[in-house]
Amino acid sequence: MATTEMADTRIGRRRDRDRGQTAIEFVGVTPLIILLLVALWQCALFGYTFILAGNAADVAARAGNGSQFRPTAACEQAGRKDLPSAWQGKAHFSCPAGSAERGLYKVKVDLVVPVLLPGVLDWGPTVTGEAASAKEG
């Protein structure tokens, strides 16, 4: 019986010594988890901005190509139509006003990648989307 009691007291002392260790480890790892989530969110925003730029350029090229009067205005208006409001503010469209080069109506769209909060922090890198539409007729 003496050995059993002695073993129990050793285990009890070990438990007392480890008390709070999980809380300390959680507090230490939490900033790393938050940093990882922020990085993943920023990557998602970058990818979404890239998709928006490509789509806006494609839509703008088709609209500018199909417009006989004021193709530049039609190009930019069509490109901005589907952009979310957070991306519209600093969007830059390069729509040609004259005839198409080698039968193509080329459009270039520059969108600023938001940092963490779309519409609040817009000082990130710029993503460029380019598209062309073939002139018919």
Coordinates of C-alpha atoms in Angstrom, one line a residue:
M1 CA 0.0 0.0 0.0
A2 CA 2.8 2.4 0.7
T3 CA 4.1 2.2 -2.8
T4 CA 0.6 2.8 -4.2
E5 CA 0.2 5.9 -2.1
M6 CA 3.7 7.1 -3.1
A7 CA 2.9 6.7 -6.8
D8 CA -0.3 8.6 -6.4
T9 CA 1.4 11.5 -4.7
R10 CA 4.0 11.7 -7.5
I11 CA 1.3 11.7 -10.2
G12 CA -0.6 14.4 -8.2
R13 CA 2.5 16.6 -8.0
R14 CA 3.1 16.2 -11.8
R15 CA -0.5 17.3 -12.5
D16 CA -0.1 20.3 -10.3
R17 CA 3.1 21.3 -12.1
D18 CA 1.5 21.1 -15.5
R19 CA -1.6 23.1 -14.5
G20 CA -2.1 26.1 -16.9
Q21 CA 0.2 24.8 -19.6
T22 CA -2.5 24.4 -22.1
A23 CA -3.7 28.0 -21.6
I24 CA -0.1 29.3 -22.1
E25 CA 0.3 27.3 -25.2
F26 CA -3.0 28.5 -26.6
V27 CA -2.1 32.1 -25.9
G28 CA 1.3 31.6 -27.7
V29 CA -0.1 29.9 -30.8
T30 CA -3.2 32.2 -31.2
P31 CA -1.3 35.1 -32.9
L32 CA 0.2 32.7 -35.4
I33 CA -3.2 31.3 -36.2
I34 CA -4.6 34.8 -36.6
L35 CA -1.6 35.8 -38.8
L36 CA -2.2 32.7 -41.0
L37 CA -5.9 33.6 -41.4
V38 CA -5.1 37.2 -42.4
A39 CA -2.6 36.0 -45.0
L40 CA -5.1 33.6 -46.4
W41 CA -7.8 36.3 -46.6
Q42 CA -5.3 38.6 -48.3
C43 CA -4.5 35.9 -50.9
A44 CA -8.3 35.5 -51.5
L45 CA -8.7 39.2 -52.0
F46 CA -5.8 39.2 -54.5
G47 CA -7.3 36.3 -56.5
Y48 CA -10.8 37.9 -56.5
T49 CA -9.4 41.2 -57.7
F50 CA -7.5 39.3 -60.5
I51 CA -10.8 37.7 -61.5
L52 CA -12.7 41.0 -61.4
A53 CA -10.0 42.7 -63.5
G54 CA -10.1 40.0 -66.2
N55 CA -13.9 40.0 -66.3
A56 CA -14.2 43.8 -66.4
A57 CA -11.7 44.0 -69.3
D58 CA -13.6 41.3 -71.2
V59 CA -17.0 42.9 -70.8
A60 CA -15.5 46.4 -71.6
A61 CA -13.8 45.1 -74.8
R62 CA -17.1 43.6 -76.1
A63 CA -19.1 46.7 -75.3
G64 CA -16.5 49.1 -76.8
N65 CA -16.2 47.0 -79.9
G66 CA -19.9 46.8 -80.4
S67 CA -20.5 50.6 -79.9
Q68 CA -20.5 52.8 -83.1
F69 CA -20.8 56.0 -81.2
R70 CA -18.6 56.9 -78.2
P71 CA -16.9 53.5 -77.8
T72 CA -14.7 54.8 -75.0
A73 CA -17.7 55.7 -72.8
A74 CA -19.5 52.5 -73.6
C75 CA -16.3 50.5 -72.8
E76 CA -15.8 52.1 -69.4
Q77 CA -19.5 52.0 -68.4
A78 CA -19.8 48.3 -69.2
G79 CA -16.6 47.5 -67.4
R80 CA -17.7 49.3 -64.2
K81 CA -21.2 47.9 -64.3
D82 CA -20.4 44.5 -62.6
L83 CA -17.5 45.7 -60.4
P84 CA -18.4 45.8 -56.7
S85 CA -18.4 49.3 -55.2
A86 CA -15.2 48.7 -53.2
W87 CA -13.2 48.1 -56.4
Q88 CA -14.9 50.9 -58.5
G89 CA -13.2 53.8 -56.8
K90 CA -9.7 53.4 -58.1
A91 CA -10.5 51.3 -61.2
H92 CA -8.7 52.6 -64.3
F93 CA -9.8 51.7 -67.8
S94 CA -7.7 52.1 -71.0
C95 CA -10.3 52.0 -73.8
P96 CA -9.2 53.1 -77.3
A97 CA -11.3 55.9 -78.9
G98 CA -10.3 55.3 -82.5
S99 CA -10.2 52.3 -84.8
A100 CA -9.0 49.0 -83.6
E101 CA -5.4 47.9 -84.0
R102 CA -5.2 45.0 -86.5
G103 CA -8.9 44.2 -86.2
L104 CA -8.9 44.0 -82.4
Y105 CA -10.4 46.3 -79.8
K106 CA -8.0 46.0 -76.9
V107 CA -8.9 47.1 -73.3
K108 CA -6.7 47.2 -70.2
V109 CA -8.1 47.5 -66.7
D110 CA -6.1 48.3 -63.6
L111 CA -7.7 47.5 -60.2
V112 CA -6.2 48.1 -56.7
V113 CA -6.1 45.1 -54.5
P114 CA -7.7 46.0 -51.1
V115 CA -5.8 45.3 -48.0
L116 CA -7.9 43.3 -45.5
L117 CA -11.1 45.4 -45.8
P118 CA -12.4 46.1 -49.3
G119 CA -13.3 49.8 -49.7
V120 CA -11.5 50.8 -46.5
L121 CA -7.8 50.1 -47.1
D122 CA -7.0 50.6 -50.8
W123 CA -3.3 51.0 -50.9
G124 CA -2.4 47.5 -52.0
P125 CA -0.8 46.4 -55.3
T126 CA -2.4 46.9 -58.7
V127 CA -3.7 44.0 -60.8
T128 CA -4.1 44.4 -64.5
G129 CA -6.6 42.7 -66.7
E130 CA -6.4 42.8 -70.5
A131 CA -8.8 41.6 -73.1
A132 CA -9.5 42.1 -76.8
S133 CA -12.5 41.7 -79.0
A134 CA -12.3 41.1 -82.7
K135 CA -13.8 43.7 -85.0
E136 CA -16.5 42.3 -87.2
G137 CA -17.6 43.8 -90.6

